[in-house]
Amino acid sequence: FGKKITFKPSVKSTQEIAHQLAREGAAEGTIVLADEQTGGRGRLGRAWQSPSGTGIWMSLIMRPNIPLQKAPQLTLLIAVAVSKAIEKVTGIEAAIKWPNDLLINGKKVSGILTELQAEADSIHSVIVGIGMNVNQERKHFSEEIIDIATSLAIEGNQPYKRAAIIGEVLSEIEKLYHSYLEDGFKVIKLLWEARAFSLGKRITARSISGSITGYAQGITDEGVLLLEDDNGVIHSIYSADIEFPS
Ligand code: BTN
């Protein structure tokens, strides 16, 4: 991963460029990295603030030979890799909130956006967008997110070299991906669960089809979240926003 890196000072979104490169047949492991995004995208149609000089905004092309329904596993794999890389470089533990938010002291430091190019049942490519808040100070965050967002520098009380973190993230992804292709999802699942923030907690999963409140029971072998509601019914959650009801 990272043998071919396209770096751009300023782009709308690295996802768009990576999608284009993937359509043109770019190799697995190709990376698009930008210093600033003017139209960074988050999950569920949200915007992702990506100011210059502060964070890591990158998209990665993967071409795994797996069935479509296993794609969520990759998101969890990347979340584990980013969490391990953060810990290695900063010594700070980042917990994973399903499916792929990384939290430090309950605030979001990194988010992952997995998008697929697929035909029928087979995956053509997976475009994984990774956003990491590295050197932002509080003043960099807008009013809207100041209470829910943080950066490594805020949490570690010092600035970090983005290149060192990128290197570590890519090397962790590569290691986990090898293990995944050879031995399947088991190891990743264990690593994910060990870092999970939402498991065992009472949560509300909100999506376009409505919201369900209950206890997060775990994830399936496909990476789907299992949520037990107050009637004891277990729901499989494929995509949702998780909130913690007070
Ligand atoms: C989320 O938590 O909602 C996911 C955020 C993903 C942000 C990254 S930054 C690099 C890539 N390009 C984008 O436009 N989005 C992703």
PDB file of C-alpha atoms and ligand atoms in Angstrom:
ATOM      1  CA  PHE A   1       0.000   0.000   0.000  1.00  0.00           C
ATOM      2  CA  GLY A   2       1.220   3.429  -0.838  1.00  0.00           C
ATOM      3  CA  LYS A   3       3.627   2.398  -3.602  1.00  0.00           C
ATOM      4  CA  LYS A   4       1.722   4.807  -5.759  1.00  0.00           C
ATOM      5  CA  ILE A   5       0.728   8.003  -3.980  1.00  0.00           C
ATOM      6  CA  THR A   6      -0.907  10.939  -5.703  1.00  0.00           C
ATOM      7  CA  PHE A   7      -0.456  14.052  -3.579  1.00  0.00           C
ATOM      8  CA  LYS A   8      -2.475  17.198  -4.223  1.00  0.00           C
ATOM      9  CA  PRO A   9      -2.253  20.389  -2.178  1.00  0.00           C
ATOM     10  CA  SER A  10      -5.949  21.152  -2.509  1.00  0.00           C
ATOM     11  CA  VAL A  11      -8.814  19.087  -3.869  1.00  0.00           C
ATOM     12  CA  LYS A  12     -12.563  18.963  -3.491  1.00  0.00           C
ATOM     13  CA  SER A  13     -12.432  15.414  -2.148  1.00  0.00           C
ATOM     14  CA  THR A  14      -9.776  12.713  -2.396  1.00  0.00           C
ATOM     15  CA  GLN A  15     -12.657  10.216  -2.705  1.00  0.00           C
ATOM     16  CA  GLU A  16     -13.644  11.599  -6.084  1.00  0.00           C
ATOM     17  CA  ILE A  17     -10.129  11.376  -7.458  1.00  0.00           C
ATOM     18  CA  ALA A  18      -9.693   7.841  -6.129  1.00  0.00           C
ATOM     19  CA  HIS A  19     -13.025   6.784  -7.668  1.00  0.00           C
ATOM     20  CA  GLN A  20     -11.857   8.142 -11.003  1.00  0.00           C
ATOM     21  CA  LEU A  21      -8.459   6.400 -10.740  1.00  0.00           C
ATOM     22  CA  ALA A  22     -10.168   3.129  -9.787  1.00  0.00           C
ATOM     23  CA  ARG A  23     -12.452   3.355 -12.807  1.00  0.00           C
ATOM     24  CA  GLU A  24      -9.352   3.849 -14.943  1.00  0.00           C
ATOM     25  CA  GLY A  25      -7.918   0.630 -13.511  1.00  0.00           C
ATOM     26  CA  ALA A  26      -5.487   1.908 -10.848  1.00  0.00           C
ATOM     27  CA  ALA A  27      -3.741  -0.847  -8.902  1.00  0.00           C
ATOM     28  CA  GLU A  28      -4.727  -1.955  -5.420  1.00  0.00           C
ATOM     29  CA  GLY A  29      -2.885   0.105  -2.854  1.00  0.00           C
ATOM     30  CA  THR A  30      -3.029   3.334  -4.856  1.00  0.00           C
ATOM     31  CA  ILE A  31      -3.426   6.325  -2.552  1.00  0.00           C
ATOM     32  CA  VAL A  32      -4.681   9.856  -3.025  1.00  0.00           C
ATOM     33  CA  LEU A  33      -3.543  12.298  -0.377  1.00  0.00           C
ATOM     34  CA  ALA A  34      -4.388  15.980  -0.019  1.00  0.00           C
ATOM     35  CA  ASP A  35      -3.342  18.771   2.308  1.00  0.00           C
ATOM     36  CA  GLU A  36      -6.751  20.394   2.075  1.00  0.00           C
ATOM     37  CA  GLN A  37     -10.209  19.381   0.887  1.00  0.00           C
ATOM     38  CA  THR A  38     -12.734  22.006  -0.050  1.00  0.00           C
ATOM     39  CA  GLY A  39     -15.631  19.547  -0.241  1.00  0.00           C
ATOM     40  CA  GLY A  40     -14.619  16.707   2.072  1.00  0.00           C
ATOM     41  CA  ARG A  41     -17.390  14.142   2.495  1.00  0.00           C
ATOM     42  CA  GLY A  42     -18.382  12.225   5.602  1.00  0.00           C
ATOM     43  CA  ARG A  43     -20.760   9.319   6.060  1.00  0.00           C
ATOM     44  CA  LEU A  44     -24.494   9.750   5.547  1.00  0.00           C
ATOM     45  CA  GLY A  45     -24.068  12.748   3.280  1.00  0.00           C
ATOM     46  CA  ARG A  46     -22.356  14.914   5.857  1.00  0.00           C
ATOM     47  CA  ALA A  47     -19.516  17.332   5.199  1.00  0.00           C
ATOM     48  CA  TRP A  48     -16.048  16.629   6.585  1.00  0.00           C
ATOM     49  CA  GLN A  49     -14.008  19.661   7.620  1.00  0.00           C
ATOM     50  CA  SER A  50     -10.562  19.281   6.074  1.00  0.00           C
ATOM     51  CA  PRO A  51      -8.528  22.460   6.547  1.00  0.00           C
ATOM     52  CA  SER A  52      -5.023  22.827   5.163  1.00  0.00           C
ATOM     53  CA  GLY A  53      -1.949  21.949   7.230  1.00  0.00           C
ATOM     54  CA  THR A  54      -3.793  20.127   9.970  1.00  0.00           C
ATOM     55  CA  GLY A  55      -5.012  16.654   9.174  1.00  0.00           C
ATOM     56  CA  ILE A  56      -4.618  13.556   7.063  1.00  0.00           C
ATOM     57  CA  TRP A  57      -7.112  13.355   4.230  1.00  0.00           C
ATOM     58  CA  MET A  58      -6.553  10.324   2.091  1.00  0.00           C
ATOM     59  CA  SER A  59      -8.319   7.737  -0.017  1.00  0.00           C
ATOM     60  CA  LEU A  60      -7.094   4.277  -0.700  1.00  0.00           C
ATOM     61  CA  ILE A  61      -8.044   1.876  -3.472  1.00  0.00           C
ATOM     62  CA  MET A  62      -8.564  -1.769  -2.500  1.00  0.00           C
ATOM     63  CA  ARG A  63      -9.551  -4.602  -4.784  1.00  0.00           C
ATOM     64  CA  PRO A  64     -10.342  -7.554  -2.549  1.00  0.00           C
ATOM     65  CA  ASN A  65     -11.734 -10.694  -4.054  1.00  0.00           C
ATOM     66  CA  ILE A  66     -14.627 -11.016  -1.609  1.00  0.00           C
ATOM     67  CA  PRO A  67     -18.407 -11.102  -1.973  1.00  0.00           C
ATOM     68  CA  LEU A  68     -20.287  -7.854  -1.644  1.00  0.00           C
ATOM     69  CA  GLN A  69     -21.847  -8.658   1.726  1.00  0.00           C
ATOM     70  CA  LYS A  70     -18.405  -8.949   3.306  1.00  0.00           C
ATOM     71  CA  ALA A  71     -17.436  -5.384   2.406  1.00  0.00           C
ATOM     72  CA  PRO A  72     -18.246  -4.060   5.924  1.00  0.00           C
ATOM     73  CA  GLN A  73     -15.392  -6.214   7.214  1.00  0.00           C
ATOM     74  CA  LEU A  74     -12.947  -3.963   5.392  1.00  0.00           C
ATOM     75  CA  THR A  75     -14.264  -0.876   7.147  1.00  0.00           C
ATOM     76  CA  LEU A  76     -13.681  -2.547  10.490  1.00  0.00           C
ATOM     77  CA  LEU A  77     -10.214  -3.637   9.375  1.00  0.00           C
ATOM     78  CA  ILE A  78      -9.290  -0.058   8.511  1.00  0.00           C
ATOM     79  CA  ALA A  79     -10.675   1.225  11.816  1.00  0.00           C
ATOM     80  CA  VAL A  80      -8.486  -1.233  13.705  1.00  0.00           C
ATOM     81  CA  ALA A  81      -5.449  -0.232  11.624  1.00  0.00           C
ATOM     82  CA  VAL A  82      -5.974   3.483  12.239  1.00  0.00           C
ATOM     83  CA  SER A  83      -6.535   2.900  15.948  1.00  0.00           C
ATOM     84  CA  LYS A  84      -3.328   0.834  16.203  1.00  0.00           C
ATOM     85  CA  ALA A  85      -1.359   3.466  14.284  1.00  0.00           C
ATOM     86  CA  ILE A  86      -2.588   6.239  16.585  1.00  0.00           C
ATOM     87  CA  GLU A  87      -1.567   4.209  19.596  1.00  0.00           C
ATOM     88  CA  LYS A  88       1.864   3.482  18.171  1.00  0.00           C
ATOM     89  CA  VAL A  89       2.697   7.067  17.309  1.00  0.00           C
ATOM     90  CA  THR A  90       1.058   8.905  20.220  1.00  0.00           C
ATOM     91  CA  GLY A  91       0.634   6.293  22.935  1.00  0.00           C
ATOM     92  CA  ILE A  92      -3.027   7.323  23.154  1.00  0.00           C
ATOM     93  CA  GLU A  93      -5.748   4.686  22.926  1.00  0.00           C
ATOM     94  CA  ALA A  94      -8.455   5.432  20.404  1.00  0.00           C
ATOM     95  CA  ALA A  95     -11.695   3.488  20.839  1.00  0.00           C
ATOM     96  CA  ILE A  96     -13.796   2.441  17.871  1.00  0.00           C
ATOM     97  CA  LYS A  97     -17.436   3.442  17.766  1.00  0.00           C
ATOM     98  CA  TRP A  98     -19.294   1.194  15.335  1.00  0.00           C
ATOM     99  CA  PRO A  99     -18.720   1.079  12.516  1.00  0.00           C
ATOM    100  CA  ASN A 100     -15.697   3.264  12.164  1.00  0.00           C
ATOM    101  CA  ASP A 101     -15.477   6.403  14.221  1.00  0.00           C
ATOM    102  CA  LEU A 102     -12.350   6.672  16.305  1.00  0.00           C
ATOM    103  CA  LEU A 103     -12.836   8.384  19.624  1.00  0.00           C
ATOM    104  CA  ILE A 104     -10.445   9.732  22.201  1.00  0.00           C
ATOM    105  CA  ASN A 105     -12.056  10.753  25.478  1.00  0.00           C
ATOM    106  CA  GLY A 106     -15.406  10.333  23.775  1.00  0.00           C
ATOM    107  CA  LYS A 107     -14.616  12.790  20.963  1.00  0.00           C
ATOM    108  CA  LYS A 108     -14.103  11.953  17.333  1.00  0.00           C
ATOM    109  CA  VAL A 109     -10.537  12.093  16.065  1.00  0.00           C
ATOM    110  CA  SER A 110     -10.923  10.116  12.860  1.00  0.00           C
ATOM    111  CA  GLY A 111     -13.611   8.861  10.502  1.00  0.00           C
ATOM    112  CA  ILE A 112     -13.636   6.344   7.694  1.00  0.00           C
ATOM    113  CA  LEU A 113     -15.821   6.372   4.605  1.00  0.00           C
ATOM    114  CA  THR A 114     -16.021   3.142   2.623  1.00  0.00           C
ATOM    115  CA  GLU A 115     -17.504   3.348  -0.853  1.00  0.00           C
ATOM    116  CA  LEU A 116     -17.858   0.519  -3.341  1.00  0.00           C
ATOM    117  CA  GLN A 117     -17.645   0.174  -7.055  1.00  0.00           C
ATOM    118  CA  ALA A 118     -19.479  -3.068  -7.708  1.00  0.00           C
ATOM    119  CA  GLU A 119     -21.110  -4.919 -10.560  1.00  0.00           C
ATOM    120  CA  ALA A 120     -23.912  -7.310  -9.717  1.00  0.00           C
ATOM    121  CA  ASP A 121     -22.571  -9.270  -6.756  1.00  0.00           C
ATOM    122  CA  SER A 122     -18.880  -8.711  -7.218  1.00  0.00           C
ATOM    123  CA  ILE A 123     -16.692  -5.896  -5.982  1.00  0.00           C
ATOM    124  CA  HIS A 124     -14.777  -3.983  -8.586  1.00  0.00           C
ATOM    125  CA  SER A 125     -13.023  -1.808  -6.060  1.00  0.00           C
ATOM    126  CA  VAL A 126     -13.388  -0.366  -2.602  1.00  0.00           C
ATOM    127  CA  ILE A 127     -12.514   3.261  -2.055  1.00  0.00           C
ATOM    128  CA  VAL A 128     -11.622   3.805   1.575  1.00  0.00           C
ATOM    129  CA  GLY A 129     -11.473   7.407   2.707  1.00  0.00           C
ATOM    130  CA  ILE A 130      -9.613   8.095   5.918  1.00  0.00           C
ATOM    131  CA  GLY A 131      -9.835  11.422   7.679  1.00  0.00           C
ATOM    132  CA  MET A 132      -7.671  12.047  10.737  1.00  0.00           C
ATOM    133  CA  ASN A 133      -7.588  15.196  12.819  1.00  0.00           C
ATOM    134  CA  VAL A 134      -3.912  15.541  13.671  1.00  0.00           C
ATOM    135  CA  ASN A 135      -2.744  19.049  14.468  1.00  0.00           C
ATOM    136  CA  GLN A 136      -5.946  21.065  14.778  1.00  0.00           C
ATOM    137  CA  GLU A 137      -6.283  23.310  17.748  1.00  0.00           C
ATOM    138  CA  ARG A 138      -9.708  23.950  19.196  1.00  0.00           C
ATOM    139  CA  LYS A 139     -10.028  27.145  17.172  1.00  0.00           C
ATOM    140  CA  HIS A 140      -9.897  25.156  13.940  1.00  0.00           C
ATOM    141  CA  PHE A 141     -13.175  23.376  14.666  1.00  0.00           C
ATOM    142  CA  SER A 142     -16.449  25.068  13.840  1.00  0.00           C
ATOM    143  CA  GLU A 143     -18.999  25.756  16.546  1.00  0.00           C
ATOM    144  CA  GLU A 144     -21.054  22.850  15.252  1.00  0.00           C
ATOM    145  CA  ILE A 145     -18.462  20.179  15.984  1.00  0.00           C
ATOM    146  CA  ILE A 146     -16.296  21.717  18.695  1.00  0.00           C
ATOM    147  CA  ASP A 147     -17.895  19.606  21.417  1.00  0.00           C
ATOM    148  CA  ILE A 148     -17.745  16.344  19.514  1.00  0.00           C
ATOM    149  CA  ALA A 149     -14.442  16.600  17.626  1.00  0.00           C
ATOM    150  CA  THR A 150     -10.859  16.478  18.773  1.00  0.00           C
ATOM    151  CA  SER A 151      -7.361  16.084  17.319  1.00  0.00           C
ATOM    152  CA  LEU A 152      -4.295  14.087  18.272  1.00  0.00           C
ATOM    153  CA  ALA A 153      -2.488  17.336  19.133  1.00  0.00           C
ATOM    154  CA  ILE A 154      -5.262  18.425  21.504  1.00  0.00           C
ATOM    155  CA  GLU A 155      -5.322  15.035  23.212  1.00  0.00           C
ATOM    156  CA  GLY A 156      -1.545  14.550  23.299  1.00  0.00           C
ATOM    157  CA  ASN A 157      -0.656  18.176  24.030  1.00  0.00           C
ATOM    158  CA  GLN A 158       1.866  18.292  21.223  1.00  0.00           C
ATOM    159  CA  PRO A 159       1.950  18.454  17.428  1.00  0.00           C
ATOM    160  CA  TYR A 160       2.616  15.273  15.458  1.00  0.00           C
ATOM    161  CA  LYS A 161       4.300  14.679  12.117  1.00  0.00           C
ATOM    162  CA  ARG A 162       1.632  13.723   9.628  1.00  0.00           C
ATOM    163  CA  ALA A 163       4.068  11.728   7.484  1.00  0.00           C
ATOM    164  CA  ALA A 164       4.955   9.465  10.409  1.00  0.00           C
ATOM    165  CA  ILE A 165       1.293   8.747  11.069  1.00  0.00           C
ATOM    166  CA  ILE A 166       0.526   8.085   7.412  1.00  0.00           C
ATOM    167  CA  GLY A 167       3.434   5.616   7.275  1.00  0.00           C
ATOM    168  CA  GLU A 168       2.166   3.811  10.343  1.00  0.00           C
ATOM    169  CA  VAL A 169      -1.438   3.714   9.107  1.00  0.00           C
ATOM    170  CA  LEU A 170      -0.381   2.224   5.783  1.00  0.00           C
ATOM    171  CA  SER A 171       1.867  -0.348   7.385  1.00  0.00           C
ATOM    172  CA  GLU A 172      -0.895  -1.423   9.807  1.00  0.00           C
ATOM    173  CA  ILE A 173      -3.415  -1.667   6.969  1.00  0.00           C
ATOM    174  CA  GLU A 174      -1.006  -3.776   4.976  1.00  0.00           C
ATOM    175  CA  LYS A 175      -0.362  -6.166   7.881  1.00  0.00           C
ATOM    176  CA  LEU A 176      -4.040  -6.593   8.731  1.00  0.00           C
ATOM    177  CA  TYR A 177      -5.034  -6.949   5.089  1.00  0.00           C
ATOM    178  CA  HIS A 178      -2.539  -9.780   4.611  1.00  0.00           C
ATOM    179  CA  SER A 179      -3.851 -11.529   7.688  1.00  0.00           C
ATOM    180  CA  TYR A 180      -7.404 -10.965   6.422  1.00  0.00           C
ATOM    181  CA  LEU A 181      -6.737 -12.388   2.970  1.00  0.00           C
ATOM    182  CA  GLU A 182      -4.934 -15.403   4.405  1.00  0.00           C
ATOM    183  CA  ASP A 183      -6.908 -16.241   7.527  1.00  0.00           C
ATOM    184  CA  GLY A 184     -10.178 -14.390   7.145  1.00  0.00           C
ATOM    185  CA  PHE A 185     -11.972 -11.991   9.450  1.00  0.00           C
ATOM    186  CA  LYS A 186     -11.494 -13.778  12.819  1.00  0.00           C
ATOM    187  CA  VAL A 187      -8.386 -11.953  13.994  1.00  0.00           C
ATOM    188  CA  ILE A 188      -9.680  -8.576  12.820  1.00  0.00           C
ATOM    189  CA  LYS A 189     -12.958  -9.207  14.627  1.00  0.00           C
ATOM    190  CA  LEU A 190     -11.139  -9.892  17.903  1.00  0.00           C
ATOM    191  CA  LEU A 191      -8.953  -6.810  17.520  1.00  0.00           C
ATOM    192  CA  TRP A 192     -11.996  -4.708  16.687  1.00  0.00           C
ATOM    193  CA  GLU A 193     -13.962  -5.986  19.672  1.00  0.00           C
ATOM    194  CA  ALA A 194     -11.052  -5.305  22.006  1.00  0.00           C
ATOM    195  CA  ARG A 195     -11.130  -1.655  20.935  1.00  0.00           C
ATOM    196  CA  ALA A 196     -14.893  -1.290  20.644  1.00  0.00           C
ATOM    197  CA  PHE A 197     -16.515   1.574  22.449  1.00  0.00           C
ATOM    198  CA  SER A 198     -20.162   0.749  21.763  1.00  0.00           C
ATOM    199  CA  LEU A 199     -20.364  -2.933  22.704  1.00  0.00           C
ATOM    200  CA  GLY A 200     -22.468  -3.750  25.747  1.00  0.00           C
ATOM    201  CA  LYS A 201     -23.708  -0.162  25.858  1.00  0.00           C
ATOM    202  CA  ARG A 202     -27.233   1.103  25.434  1.00  0.00           C
ATOM    203  CA  ILE A 203     -27.378   2.801  22.075  1.00  0.00           C
ATOM    204  CA  THR A 204     -29.788   4.221  19.545  1.00  0.00           C
ATOM    205  CA  ALA A 205     -29.163   3.282  15.924  1.00  0.00           C
ATOM    206  CA  ARG A 206     -30.686   5.925  13.691  1.00  0.00           C
ATOM    207  CA  SER A 207     -31.036   5.503   9.958  1.00  0.00           C
ATOM    208  CA  ILE A 208     -33.356   6.562   7.159  1.00  0.00           C
ATOM    209  CA  SER A 209     -35.582   3.614   7.978  1.00  0.00           C
ATOM    210  CA  GLY A 210     -36.094   4.748  11.571  1.00  0.00           C
ATOM    211  CA  SER A 211     -34.394   4.297  14.901  1.00  0.00           C
ATOM    212  CA  ILE A 212     -33.951   1.391  17.287  1.00  0.00           C
ATOM    213  CA  THR A 213     -32.768   1.609  20.880  1.00  0.00           C
ATOM    214  CA  GLY A 214     -31.293  -1.292  22.770  1.00  0.00           C
ATOM    215  CA  TYR A 215     -28.060  -2.937  23.818  1.00  0.00           C
ATOM    216  CA  ALA A 216     -25.220  -3.449  21.330  1.00  0.00           C
ATOM    217  CA  GLN A 217     -24.529  -7.176  21.505  1.00  0.00           C
ATOM    218  CA  GLY A 218     -21.602  -7.554  19.167  1.00  0.00           C
ATOM    219  CA  ILE A 219     -20.766  -7.839  15.508  1.00  0.00           C
ATOM    220  CA  THR A 220     -21.381 -10.747  13.178  1.00  0.00           C
ATOM    221  CA  ASP A 221     -18.769 -12.498  11.088  1.00  0.00           C
ATOM    222  CA  GLU A 222     -19.784 -10.126   8.293  1.00  0.00           C
ATOM    223  CA  GLY A 223     -19.127  -7.043  10.407  1.00  0.00           C
ATOM    224  CA  VAL A 224     -22.791  -6.234  10.933  1.00  0.00           C
ATOM    225  CA  LEU A 225     -23.836  -4.780  14.306  1.00  0.00           C
ATOM    226  CA  LEU A 226     -26.295  -6.796  16.420  1.00  0.00           C
ATOM    227  CA  LEU A 227     -28.637  -4.742  18.543  1.00  0.00           C
ATOM    228  CA  GLU A 228     -31.096  -6.240  21.044  1.00  0.00           C
ATOM    229  CA  ASP A 229     -34.160  -4.059  21.571  1.00  0.00           C
ATOM    230  CA  ASP A 230     -36.215  -3.889  24.758  1.00  0.00           C
ATOM    231  CA  ASN A 231     -38.468  -6.725  23.585  1.00  0.00           C
ATOM    232  CA  GLY A 232     -35.494  -9.015  23.218  1.00  0.00           C
ATOM    233  CA  VAL A 233     -35.596  -8.871  19.424  1.00  0.00           C
ATOM    234  CA  ILE A 234     -32.164  -8.839  17.822  1.00  0.00           C
ATOM    235  CA  HIS A 235     -31.716  -6.491  14.876  1.00  0.00           C
ATOM    236  CA  SER A 236     -28.916  -6.591  12.303  1.00  0.00           C
ATOM    237  CA  ILE A 237     -27.717  -3.058  11.665  1.00  0.00           C
ATOM    238  CA  TYR A 238     -25.962  -2.533   8.342  1.00  0.00           C
ATOM    239  CA  SER A 239     -25.725   1.213   8.325  1.00  0.00           C
ATOM    240  CA  ALA A 240     -26.749   3.741  10.937  1.00  0.00           C
ATOM    241  CA  ASP A 241     -25.651   6.528  13.151  1.00  0.00           C
ATOM    242  CA  ILE A 242     -25.066   5.483  16.739  1.00  0.00           C
ATOM    243  CA  GLU A 243     -26.091   7.704  19.599  1.00  0.00           C
ATOM    244  CA  PHE A 244     -25.950   7.126  23.311  1.00  0.00           C
ATOM    245  CA  PRO A 245     -29.345   7.929  24.836  1.00  0.00           C
ATOM    246  CA  SER A 246     -29.167   9.770  28.123  1.00  0.00           C
TER     247      SER A 246
HETATM  248  C1  BTN B   1     -17.080  10.027   8.599  1.00  0.00           C
HETATM  249  O1  BTN B   1     -16.734   9.801   9.746  1.00  0.00           O
HETATM  250  O2  BTN B   1     -18.199  10.501   8.348  1.00  0.00           O
HETATM  251  C2  BTN B   1     -16.137   9.693   7.479  1.00  0.00           C
HETATM  252  C3  BTN B   1     -15.172  10.816   7.182  1.00  0.00           C
HETATM  253  C4  BTN B   1     -14.239  10.495   6.037  1.00  0.00           C
HETATM  254  C5  BTN B   1     -13.368  11.667   5.655  1.00  0.00           C
HETATM  255  C6  BTN B   1     -12.333  11.291   4.640  1.00  0.00           C
HETATM  256  S1  BTN B   1     -11.094  12.527   4.429  1.00  0.00           S
HETATM  257  C7  BTN B   1     -10.469  11.718   3.024  1.00  0.00           C
HETATM  258  C8  BTN B   1     -11.665  11.193   2.259  1.00  0.00           C
HETATM  259  N1  BTN B   1     -12.168  12.216   1.334  1.00  0.00           N
HETATM  260  C9  BTN B   1     -13.393  12.629   1.685  1.00  0.00           C
HETATM  261  O3  BTN B   1     -14.053  13.488   1.069  1.00  0.00           O
HETATM  262  N2  BTN B   1     -13.814  11.971   2.769  1.00  0.00           N
HETATM  263  C10 BTN B   1     -12.823  11.001   3.246  1.00  0.00           C
END
